[in-house]
Coordinates of C-alpha atoms and ligand atoms in Angstrom, one line a residue:
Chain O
X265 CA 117.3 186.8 85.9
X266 CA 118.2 183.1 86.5
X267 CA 121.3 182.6 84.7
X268 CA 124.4 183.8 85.4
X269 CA 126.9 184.2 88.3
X270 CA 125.4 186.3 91.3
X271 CA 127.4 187.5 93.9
X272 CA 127.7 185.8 96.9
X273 CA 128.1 187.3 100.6
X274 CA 128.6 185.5 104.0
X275 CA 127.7 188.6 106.7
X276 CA 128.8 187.1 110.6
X277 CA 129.0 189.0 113.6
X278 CA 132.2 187.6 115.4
X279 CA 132.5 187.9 118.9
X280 CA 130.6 188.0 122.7
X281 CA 128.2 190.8 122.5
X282 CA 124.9 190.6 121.2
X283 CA 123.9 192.8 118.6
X284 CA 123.5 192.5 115.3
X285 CA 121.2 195.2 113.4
X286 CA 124.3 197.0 111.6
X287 CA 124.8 193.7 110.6
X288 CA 121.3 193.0 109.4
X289 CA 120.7 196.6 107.7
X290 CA 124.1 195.7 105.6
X291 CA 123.1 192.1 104.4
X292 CA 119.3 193.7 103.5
X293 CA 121.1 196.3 101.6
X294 CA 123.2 193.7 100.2
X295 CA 120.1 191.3 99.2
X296 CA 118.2 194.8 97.9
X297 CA 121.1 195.3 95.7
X298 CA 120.9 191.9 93.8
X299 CA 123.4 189.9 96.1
X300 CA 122.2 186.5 97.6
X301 CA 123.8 187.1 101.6
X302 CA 124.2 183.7 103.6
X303 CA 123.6 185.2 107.1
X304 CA 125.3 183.4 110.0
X305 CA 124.1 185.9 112.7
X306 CA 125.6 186.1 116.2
X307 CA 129.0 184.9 118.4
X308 CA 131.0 183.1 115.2
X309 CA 134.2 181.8 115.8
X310 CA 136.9 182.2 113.0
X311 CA 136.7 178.7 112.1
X312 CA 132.7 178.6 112.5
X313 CA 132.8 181.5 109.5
X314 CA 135.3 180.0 107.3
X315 CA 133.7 176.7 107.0
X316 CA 130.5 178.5 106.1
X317 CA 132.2 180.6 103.6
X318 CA 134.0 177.4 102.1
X319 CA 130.6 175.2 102.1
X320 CA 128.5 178.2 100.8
X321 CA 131.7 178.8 98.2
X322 CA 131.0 182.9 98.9
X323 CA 133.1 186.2 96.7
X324 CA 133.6 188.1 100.3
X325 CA 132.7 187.7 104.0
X326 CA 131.9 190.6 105.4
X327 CA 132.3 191.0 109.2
X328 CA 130.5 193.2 111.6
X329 CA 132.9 193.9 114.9
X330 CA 131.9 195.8 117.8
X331 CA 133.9 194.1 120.4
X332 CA 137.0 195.8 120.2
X333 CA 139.2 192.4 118.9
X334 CA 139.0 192.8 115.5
X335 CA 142.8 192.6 115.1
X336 CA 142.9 188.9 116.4
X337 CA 139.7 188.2 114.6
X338 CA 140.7 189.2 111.1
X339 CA 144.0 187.5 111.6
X340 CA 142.7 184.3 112.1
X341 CA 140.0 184.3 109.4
X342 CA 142.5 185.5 106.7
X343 CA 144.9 182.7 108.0
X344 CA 142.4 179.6 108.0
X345 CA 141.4 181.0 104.6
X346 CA 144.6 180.6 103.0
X347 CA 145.3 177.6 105.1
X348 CA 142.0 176.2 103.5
X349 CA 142.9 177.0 100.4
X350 CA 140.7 179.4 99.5
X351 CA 142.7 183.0 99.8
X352 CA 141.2 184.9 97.1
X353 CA 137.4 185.3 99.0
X354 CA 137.4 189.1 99.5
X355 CA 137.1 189.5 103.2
X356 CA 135.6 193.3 104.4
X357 CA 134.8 194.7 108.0
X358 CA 132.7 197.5 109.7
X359 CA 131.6 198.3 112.9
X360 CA 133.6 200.1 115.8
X361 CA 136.7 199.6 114.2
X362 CA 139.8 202.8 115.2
X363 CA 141.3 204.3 112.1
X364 CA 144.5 203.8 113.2
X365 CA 144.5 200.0 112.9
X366 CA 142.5 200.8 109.5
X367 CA 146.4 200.7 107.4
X368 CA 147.7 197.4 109.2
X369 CA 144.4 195.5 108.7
X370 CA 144.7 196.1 105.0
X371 CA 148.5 195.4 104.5
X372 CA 147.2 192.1 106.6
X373 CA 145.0 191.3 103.8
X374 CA 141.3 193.0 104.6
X375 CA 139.9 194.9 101.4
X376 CA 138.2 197.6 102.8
X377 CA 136.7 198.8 106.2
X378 CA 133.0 200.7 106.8
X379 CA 132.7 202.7 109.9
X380 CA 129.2 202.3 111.2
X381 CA 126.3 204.5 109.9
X382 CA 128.0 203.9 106.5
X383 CA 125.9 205.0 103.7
X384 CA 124.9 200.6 102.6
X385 CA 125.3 202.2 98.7
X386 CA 128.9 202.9 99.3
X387 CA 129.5 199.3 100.6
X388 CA 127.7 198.0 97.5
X389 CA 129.8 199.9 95.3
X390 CA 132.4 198.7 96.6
X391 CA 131.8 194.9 95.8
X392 CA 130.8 195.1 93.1
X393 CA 133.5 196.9 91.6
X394 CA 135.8 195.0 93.7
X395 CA 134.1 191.2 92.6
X396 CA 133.7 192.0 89.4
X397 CA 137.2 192.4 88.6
X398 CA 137.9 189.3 89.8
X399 CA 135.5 187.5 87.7
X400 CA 136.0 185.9 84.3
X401 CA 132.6 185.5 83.2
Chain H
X212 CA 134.8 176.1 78.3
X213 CA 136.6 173.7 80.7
X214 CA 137.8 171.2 79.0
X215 CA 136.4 167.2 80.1
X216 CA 139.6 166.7 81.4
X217 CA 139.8 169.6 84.0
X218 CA 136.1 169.1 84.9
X219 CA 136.8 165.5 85.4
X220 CA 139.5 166.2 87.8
X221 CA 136.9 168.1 89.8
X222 CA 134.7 165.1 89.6
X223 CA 137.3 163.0 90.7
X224 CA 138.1 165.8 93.7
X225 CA 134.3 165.5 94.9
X226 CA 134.0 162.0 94.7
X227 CA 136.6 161.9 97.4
X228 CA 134.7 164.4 99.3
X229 CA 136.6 167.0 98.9
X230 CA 133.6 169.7 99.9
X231 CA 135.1 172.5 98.4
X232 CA 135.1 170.8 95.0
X233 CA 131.3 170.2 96.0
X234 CA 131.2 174.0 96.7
X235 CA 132.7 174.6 93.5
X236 CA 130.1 172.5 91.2
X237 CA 127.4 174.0 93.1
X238 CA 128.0 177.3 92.5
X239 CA 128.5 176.4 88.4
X240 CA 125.1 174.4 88.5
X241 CA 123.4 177.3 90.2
X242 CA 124.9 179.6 87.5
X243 CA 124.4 177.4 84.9
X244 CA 127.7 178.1 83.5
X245 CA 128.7 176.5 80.5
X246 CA 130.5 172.9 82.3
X247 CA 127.7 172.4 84.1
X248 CA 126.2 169.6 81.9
X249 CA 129.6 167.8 81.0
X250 CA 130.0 167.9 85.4
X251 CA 126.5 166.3 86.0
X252 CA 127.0 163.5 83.1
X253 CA 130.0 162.9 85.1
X254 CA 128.2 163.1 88.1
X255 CA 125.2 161.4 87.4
X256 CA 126.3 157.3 87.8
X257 CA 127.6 158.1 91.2
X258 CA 124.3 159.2 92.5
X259 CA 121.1 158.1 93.9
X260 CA 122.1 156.0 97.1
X261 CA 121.4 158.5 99.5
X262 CA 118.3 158.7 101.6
X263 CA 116.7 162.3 101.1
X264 CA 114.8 163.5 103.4
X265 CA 112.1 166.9 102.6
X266 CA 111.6 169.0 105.6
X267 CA 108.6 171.7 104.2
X268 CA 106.0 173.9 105.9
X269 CA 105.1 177.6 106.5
X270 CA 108.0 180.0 107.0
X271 CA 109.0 180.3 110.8
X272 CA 108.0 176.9 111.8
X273 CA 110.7 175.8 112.7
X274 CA 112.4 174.0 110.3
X275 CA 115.6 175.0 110.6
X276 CA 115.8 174.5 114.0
X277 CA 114.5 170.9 114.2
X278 CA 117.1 170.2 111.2
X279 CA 119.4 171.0 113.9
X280 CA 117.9 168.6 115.8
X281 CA 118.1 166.0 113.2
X282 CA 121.8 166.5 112.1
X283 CA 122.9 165.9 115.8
X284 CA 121.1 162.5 116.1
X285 CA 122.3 161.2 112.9
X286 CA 126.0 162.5 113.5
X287 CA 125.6 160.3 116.8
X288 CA 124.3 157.2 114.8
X289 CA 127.4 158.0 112.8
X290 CA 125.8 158.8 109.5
X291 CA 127.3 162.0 107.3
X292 CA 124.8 164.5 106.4
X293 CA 124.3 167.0 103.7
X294 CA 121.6 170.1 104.2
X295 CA 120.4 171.8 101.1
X296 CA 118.5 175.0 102.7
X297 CA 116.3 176.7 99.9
X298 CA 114.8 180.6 100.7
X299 CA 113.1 182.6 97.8
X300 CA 115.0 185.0 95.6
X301 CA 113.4 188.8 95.8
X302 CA 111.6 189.0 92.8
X303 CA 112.4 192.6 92.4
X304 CA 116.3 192.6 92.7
X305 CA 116.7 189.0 92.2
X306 CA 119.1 188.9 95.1
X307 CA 118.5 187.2 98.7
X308 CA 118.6 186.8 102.2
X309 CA 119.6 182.7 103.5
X310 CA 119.0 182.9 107.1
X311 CA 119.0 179.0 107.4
X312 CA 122.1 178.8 108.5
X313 CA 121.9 180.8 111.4
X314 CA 120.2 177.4 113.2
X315 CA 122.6 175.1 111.8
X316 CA 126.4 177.0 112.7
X317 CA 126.9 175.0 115.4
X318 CA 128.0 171.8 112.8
X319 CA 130.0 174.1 110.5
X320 CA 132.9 172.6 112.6
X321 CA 132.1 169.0 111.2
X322 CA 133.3 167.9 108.9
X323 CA 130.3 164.9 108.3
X324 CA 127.5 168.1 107.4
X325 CA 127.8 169.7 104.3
X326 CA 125.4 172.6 104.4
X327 CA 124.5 174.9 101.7
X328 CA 122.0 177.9 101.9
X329 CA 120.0 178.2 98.0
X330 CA 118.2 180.9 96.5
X331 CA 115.4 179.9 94.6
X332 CA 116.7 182.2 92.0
X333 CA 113.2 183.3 90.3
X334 CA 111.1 180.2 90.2
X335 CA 108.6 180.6 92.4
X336 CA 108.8 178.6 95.8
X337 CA 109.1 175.2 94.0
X338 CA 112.3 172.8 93.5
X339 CA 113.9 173.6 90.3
X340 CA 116.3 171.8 88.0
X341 CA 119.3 173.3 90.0
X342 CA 117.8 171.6 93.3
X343 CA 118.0 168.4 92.0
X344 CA 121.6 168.6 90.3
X345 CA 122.5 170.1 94.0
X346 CA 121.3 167.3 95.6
X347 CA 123.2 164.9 93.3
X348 CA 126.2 166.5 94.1
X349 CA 126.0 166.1 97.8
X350 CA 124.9 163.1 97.2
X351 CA 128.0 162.0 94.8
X352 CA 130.2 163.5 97.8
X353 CA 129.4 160.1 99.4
X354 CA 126.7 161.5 102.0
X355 CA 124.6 159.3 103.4
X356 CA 121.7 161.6 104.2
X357 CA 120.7 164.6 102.7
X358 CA 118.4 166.9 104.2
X359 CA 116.2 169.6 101.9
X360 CA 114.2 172.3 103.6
X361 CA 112.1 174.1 101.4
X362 CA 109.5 177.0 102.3
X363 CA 105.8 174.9 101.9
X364 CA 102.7 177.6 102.0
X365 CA 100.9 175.8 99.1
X366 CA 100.6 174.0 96.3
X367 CA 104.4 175.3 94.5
X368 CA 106.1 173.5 96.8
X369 CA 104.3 170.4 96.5
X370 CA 107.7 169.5 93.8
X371 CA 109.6 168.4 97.1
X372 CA 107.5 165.3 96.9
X373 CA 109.6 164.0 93.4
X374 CA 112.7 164.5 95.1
X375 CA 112.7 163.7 98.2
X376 CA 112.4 159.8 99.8
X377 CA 110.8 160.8 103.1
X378 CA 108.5 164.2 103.3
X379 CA 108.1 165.8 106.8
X380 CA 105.6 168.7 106.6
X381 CA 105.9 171.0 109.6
X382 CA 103.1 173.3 110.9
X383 CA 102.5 175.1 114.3
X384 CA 99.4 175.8 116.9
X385 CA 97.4 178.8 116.0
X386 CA 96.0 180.7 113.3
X387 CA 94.3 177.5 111.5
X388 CA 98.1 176.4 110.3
X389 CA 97.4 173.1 110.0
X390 CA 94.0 173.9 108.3
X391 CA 95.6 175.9 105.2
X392 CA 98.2 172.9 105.1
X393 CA 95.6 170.8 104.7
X394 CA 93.6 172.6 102.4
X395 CA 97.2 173.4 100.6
X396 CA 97.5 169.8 99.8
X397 CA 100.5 170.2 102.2
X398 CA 99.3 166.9 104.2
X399 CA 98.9 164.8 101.3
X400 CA 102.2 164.9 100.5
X401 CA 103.8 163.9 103.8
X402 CA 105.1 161.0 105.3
X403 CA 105.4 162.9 108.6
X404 CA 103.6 165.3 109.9
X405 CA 105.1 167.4 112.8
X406 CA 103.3 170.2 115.0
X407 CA 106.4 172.2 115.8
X408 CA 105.9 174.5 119.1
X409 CA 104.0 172.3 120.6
X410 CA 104.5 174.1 123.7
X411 CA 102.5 176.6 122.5
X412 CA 98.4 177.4 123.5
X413 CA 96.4 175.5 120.7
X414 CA 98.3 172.7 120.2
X415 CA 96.2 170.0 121.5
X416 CA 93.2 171.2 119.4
X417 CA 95.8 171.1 116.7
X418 CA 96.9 167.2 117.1
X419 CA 93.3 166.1 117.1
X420 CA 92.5 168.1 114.5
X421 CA 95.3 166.4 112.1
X422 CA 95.0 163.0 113.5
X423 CA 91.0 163.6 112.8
X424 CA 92.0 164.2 108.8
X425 CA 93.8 161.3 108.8
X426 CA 91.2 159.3 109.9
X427 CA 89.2 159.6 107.6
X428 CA 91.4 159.7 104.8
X429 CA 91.2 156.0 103.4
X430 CA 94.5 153.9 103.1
X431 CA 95.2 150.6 101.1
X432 CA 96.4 147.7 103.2
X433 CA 100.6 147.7 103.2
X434 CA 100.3 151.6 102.5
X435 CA 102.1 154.5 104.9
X436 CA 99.9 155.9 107.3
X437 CA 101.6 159.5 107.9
X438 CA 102.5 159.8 111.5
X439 CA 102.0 163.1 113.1
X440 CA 104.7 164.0 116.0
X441 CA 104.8 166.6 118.1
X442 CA 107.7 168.5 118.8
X443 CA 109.7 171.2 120.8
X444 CA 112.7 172.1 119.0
X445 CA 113.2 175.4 121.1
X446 CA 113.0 175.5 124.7
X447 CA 114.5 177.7 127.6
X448 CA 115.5 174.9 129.5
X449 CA 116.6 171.7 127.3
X450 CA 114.5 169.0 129.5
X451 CA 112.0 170.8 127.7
X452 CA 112.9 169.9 124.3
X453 CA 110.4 167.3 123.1
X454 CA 109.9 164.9 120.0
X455 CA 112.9 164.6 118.3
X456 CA 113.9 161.4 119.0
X457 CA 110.5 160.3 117.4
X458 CA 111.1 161.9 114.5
X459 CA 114.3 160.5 113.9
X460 CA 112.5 157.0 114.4
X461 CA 109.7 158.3 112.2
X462 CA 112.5 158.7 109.4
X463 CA 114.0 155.8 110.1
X464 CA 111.1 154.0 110.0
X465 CA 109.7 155.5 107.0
X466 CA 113.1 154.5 104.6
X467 CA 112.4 151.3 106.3
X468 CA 109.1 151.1 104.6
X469 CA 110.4 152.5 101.1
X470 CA 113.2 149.4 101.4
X471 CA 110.6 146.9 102.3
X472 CA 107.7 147.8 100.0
X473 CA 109.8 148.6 96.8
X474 CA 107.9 151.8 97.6
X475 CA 111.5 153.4 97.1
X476 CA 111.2 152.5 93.4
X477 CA 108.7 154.4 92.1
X478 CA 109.7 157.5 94.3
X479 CA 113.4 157.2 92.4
X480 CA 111.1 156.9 89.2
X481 CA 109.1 159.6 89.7
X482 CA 112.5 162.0 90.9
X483 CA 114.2 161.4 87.1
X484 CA 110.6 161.7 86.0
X485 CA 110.7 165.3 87.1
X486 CA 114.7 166.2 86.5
X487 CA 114.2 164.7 82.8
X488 CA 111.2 167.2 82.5
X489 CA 113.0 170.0 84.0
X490 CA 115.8 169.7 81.8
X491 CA 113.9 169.3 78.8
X492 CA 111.7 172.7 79.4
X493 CA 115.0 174.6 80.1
X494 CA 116.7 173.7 77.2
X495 CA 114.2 173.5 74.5
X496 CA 113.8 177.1 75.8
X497 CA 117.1 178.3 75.6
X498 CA 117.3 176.6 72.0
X499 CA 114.4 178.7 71.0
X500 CA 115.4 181.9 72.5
X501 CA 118.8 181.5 71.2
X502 CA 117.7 180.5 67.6
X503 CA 115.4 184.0 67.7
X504 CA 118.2 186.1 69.1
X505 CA 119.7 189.1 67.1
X506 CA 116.5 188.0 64.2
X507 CA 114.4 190.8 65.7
X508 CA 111.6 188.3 65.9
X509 CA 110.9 187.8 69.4
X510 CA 109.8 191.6 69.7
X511 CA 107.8 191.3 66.6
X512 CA 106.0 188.3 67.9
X513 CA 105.4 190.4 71.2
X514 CA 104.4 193.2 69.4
X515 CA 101.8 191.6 67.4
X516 CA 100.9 189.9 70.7
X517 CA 100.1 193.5 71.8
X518 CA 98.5 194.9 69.0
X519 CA 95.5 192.1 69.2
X520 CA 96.8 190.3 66.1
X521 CA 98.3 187.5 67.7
X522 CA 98.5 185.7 71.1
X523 CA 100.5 183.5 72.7
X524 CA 99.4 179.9 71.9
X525 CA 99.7 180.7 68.0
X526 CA 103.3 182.4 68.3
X527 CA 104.2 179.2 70.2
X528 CA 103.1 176.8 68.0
X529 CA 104.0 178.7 65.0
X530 CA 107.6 178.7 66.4
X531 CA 108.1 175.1 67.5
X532 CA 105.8 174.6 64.4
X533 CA 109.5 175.5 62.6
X534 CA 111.6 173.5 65.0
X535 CA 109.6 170.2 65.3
X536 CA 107.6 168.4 62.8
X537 CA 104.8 167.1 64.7
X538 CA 104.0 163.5 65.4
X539 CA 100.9 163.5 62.7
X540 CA 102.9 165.2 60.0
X541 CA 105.8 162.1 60.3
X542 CA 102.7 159.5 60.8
X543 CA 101.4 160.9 57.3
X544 CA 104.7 161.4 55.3
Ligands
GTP820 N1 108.0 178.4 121.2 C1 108.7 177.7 120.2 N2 109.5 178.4 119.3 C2 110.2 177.7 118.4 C3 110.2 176.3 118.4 N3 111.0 175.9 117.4 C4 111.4 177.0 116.8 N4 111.0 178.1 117.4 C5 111.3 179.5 117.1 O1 110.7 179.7 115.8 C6 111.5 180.7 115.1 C7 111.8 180.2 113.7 O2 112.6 179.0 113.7 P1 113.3 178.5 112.4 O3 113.9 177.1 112.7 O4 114.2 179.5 111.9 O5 112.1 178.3 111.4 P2 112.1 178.0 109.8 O6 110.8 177.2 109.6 O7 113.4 177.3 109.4 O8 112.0 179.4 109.2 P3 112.3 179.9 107.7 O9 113.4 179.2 107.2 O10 112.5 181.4 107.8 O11 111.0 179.6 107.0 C8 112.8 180.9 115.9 O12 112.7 182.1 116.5 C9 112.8 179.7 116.9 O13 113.4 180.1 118.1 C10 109.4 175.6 119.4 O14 109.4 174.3 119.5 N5 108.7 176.3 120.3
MG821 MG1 114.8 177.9 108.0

């Protein structure tokens, strides 16, 4: 159990309001399912959760919006990742989110989007397929 | 297997700060991928001039949050910081949840703290080998503080002691806290001793209570006499906040004494003492594990284990028994 890469997930919760328990039942799920989740919690800026992700060197950051900006949000967090350097960590997203911006957020560069009340076992599947195809050990 | 050259590049990257690089070598220590001993020989020379500083006590203290506390002074005295911020593993899915951070976000921006959240990655609650090869790494970045919380309910964690220069132990009012961290040993270990919350009902009784223990406790003339500081690291209104900048003196103060009373020496020894024991238990281990692997041996030796024929002290001396010619058999031929 000690050796060997583990999967590593920064959950934030961007923006003004304040409510994070989606958030919290995804990164327990996550944590249940083998994955060590740095949790950042409440109001992160862009740069605030990219910094984390670099320091923490995390596979995805997975972001819970409920505030209706997501487009802005995800824009400027895939930006300052490649601008950092660091354009392969998987970033993912769930919370009020409109199916019609689902297409352009993924040609922008998000992986995959949960709507909320997402069965957690579906988002788990879905990194570790996803991570684990990226990985050379 | 990364060739020297490659991983010397990185070395070179993280001696210029570069904390990606630093983000990079953690994660292959905490993997313990294959590079990771070439990176911490190369590591190694350029570590051990940072002041380290243990912050340890029950969980929901208040750690985190007075860490907080700490980085902000210290960024104002101009000093850069690094946080290593260690939460169990679950010991049934091996994964975790590293809340530390939530305390701390407001330095992500900085670009003088270098945090980094740490599972404990199934040893229980004490500091492990990884720990310490983090530590140098933040260290090797050029930091000139780095900051370890670690969860301390009891004896386990009593391991910060061998790395860290300066141990804080942090307790609250109520329940008898700083009773079981006493009886835990906890207050042995410290240099500090903070009662967190001490806005709280209780803490007065706490204070004497602590300050009681210490006076009878019996200390040799030129020796540290722990100082126990109360604190507020949370408040509604920030007048309200209380004790940090004497804990930040306390620190000071402390590495002041280490300096002065060569004190510093033997808490330097005792740090390698523990890495170079660490080290040794891991990979004797994995020598021994991997020289029974594929021989069917190791489930024979736990079979007969089972079956009453055998228990564990004979299998492990009859294996190392094959590995290691003891000290009386080379005395005598
Ligand atoms: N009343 C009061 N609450 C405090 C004080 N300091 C911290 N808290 C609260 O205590 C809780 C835990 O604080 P943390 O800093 O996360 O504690 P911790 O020791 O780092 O916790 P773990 O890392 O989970 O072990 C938070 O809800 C804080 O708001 C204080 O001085 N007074
Ligand atoms: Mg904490």
């Amino acid at each position: 159990m000690t050796q060997g890469k583990r999967i590593r997930i920064l959950i934030a919760k961007p923006g003004l309001d304040g409510h994070d328990r989606g958030a919290k039942v995804v990164a327990r799920a996550l944590r249940n399912a083998g994955m060590e989740v740095i949790y950042v919690g409440l109001h992160q800026t862009p740069l605030q959760i990219v910094n984390a992700a670099i320091d923490e060197d995390v596979d995805a950051i997975g972001l819970s919006i409920l505030s209706g900006a997501h487009k802005t949000i995800f824009t400027k967090v895939i930006a300052l990742l490649k601008k950092r350097g660091v354009p392969k960590v998987l970033v993912f997203g769930g919370g009020t989110i409109p199916k019609k911006d689902w297409n352009g957020l993924k040609s922008m560069g998000v992986g995959e989007i949960f709507t909320p009340g997402s069965d957690t076992s579906k988002i788990i599947n879905y990194l570790n397929r996803t991570l684990k195809r990226d990985k050379n050990v | 297997m990364k060739n020297e050259k490659i991983i010397n590049e990185m070395v070179q990257k993280l001696l210029s700060g570069d904390r990606r690089m630093a983000a990079r070598l953690i994660t292959l220590v905490e993997d313990e991928a294959e590079e990771n001993h070439e990176a911490m020989k190369q590591i190694y020379p350029h570590t051990g001039k940072a002041a380290i500083v243990g912050i340890t006590g029950s969980a929901g203290s208040g750690k985190s949050c007075l860490i907080d506390h700490l980085i902000r002074k210290f960024r104002q005295q101009g000093k850069t910081i690094g946080v290593v911020a260690v939460d169990p593993s679950s010991p049934f899915s091996g994964g975790a949840f590293l809340g530390d951070r939530i305390r701390l976000q407001s330095h992500s921006s900085d670009d003088g703290v270098y945090i980094r959240s740490m599972a404990s990655r199934g040893y229980l609650g004490g500091l492990t080998r990884s720990t310490h090869d983090v530590i140098r790494i933040i260290e090797a970045m050029g930091r000139d503080i780095v900051i370890v919380e670690t969860l301390g309910a009891g004896q386990d964690e009593i391991d910060v002691i061998h790395i860290a220069q300066t141990c804080v132990v942090v307790t609250t009012p109520g329940m008898g806290d700083e009773i079981q961290a006493l009886k835990a040993g906890l207050m042995e270990i410290a240099d500090i001793i903070v009662l967190n919350k001490a806005d709280l009902d209780g803490a007065n009784t706490c204070i004497k209570n602590l300050q009681a223990s210490l006076s009878i406790t019996s200390f040799e003339e030129g020796e540290w006499v722990p100082q126990v500081i109360p604190t507020v690291a949370v408040a509604s209104k920030p007048e309200d906040i209380r004790g940090i900048d004497e804990l930040v003196s306390g620190i000071l103060e402390h590495q002041k004494y280490l300096h002065i009373s060569n004190a510093l020496e033997r808490v330097k020894f005792e740090r390698v003492e523990q890495e170079l024991g660490l080290i040794f238990k891991d990979e004797l281990q994995k020598i021994i594990f991997k020289g029974l692997k594929g021989t069917g041996k190791k489930k024979k030796y736990i079979k007969s284990i089972l079956e009453g024929k055998n228990d564990p002290y004979s299998v492990v001396e009859e294996i190392l028994g094959s590995y290691l010619i003891t000290d009386g058999e080379r005395r005598n031929g």
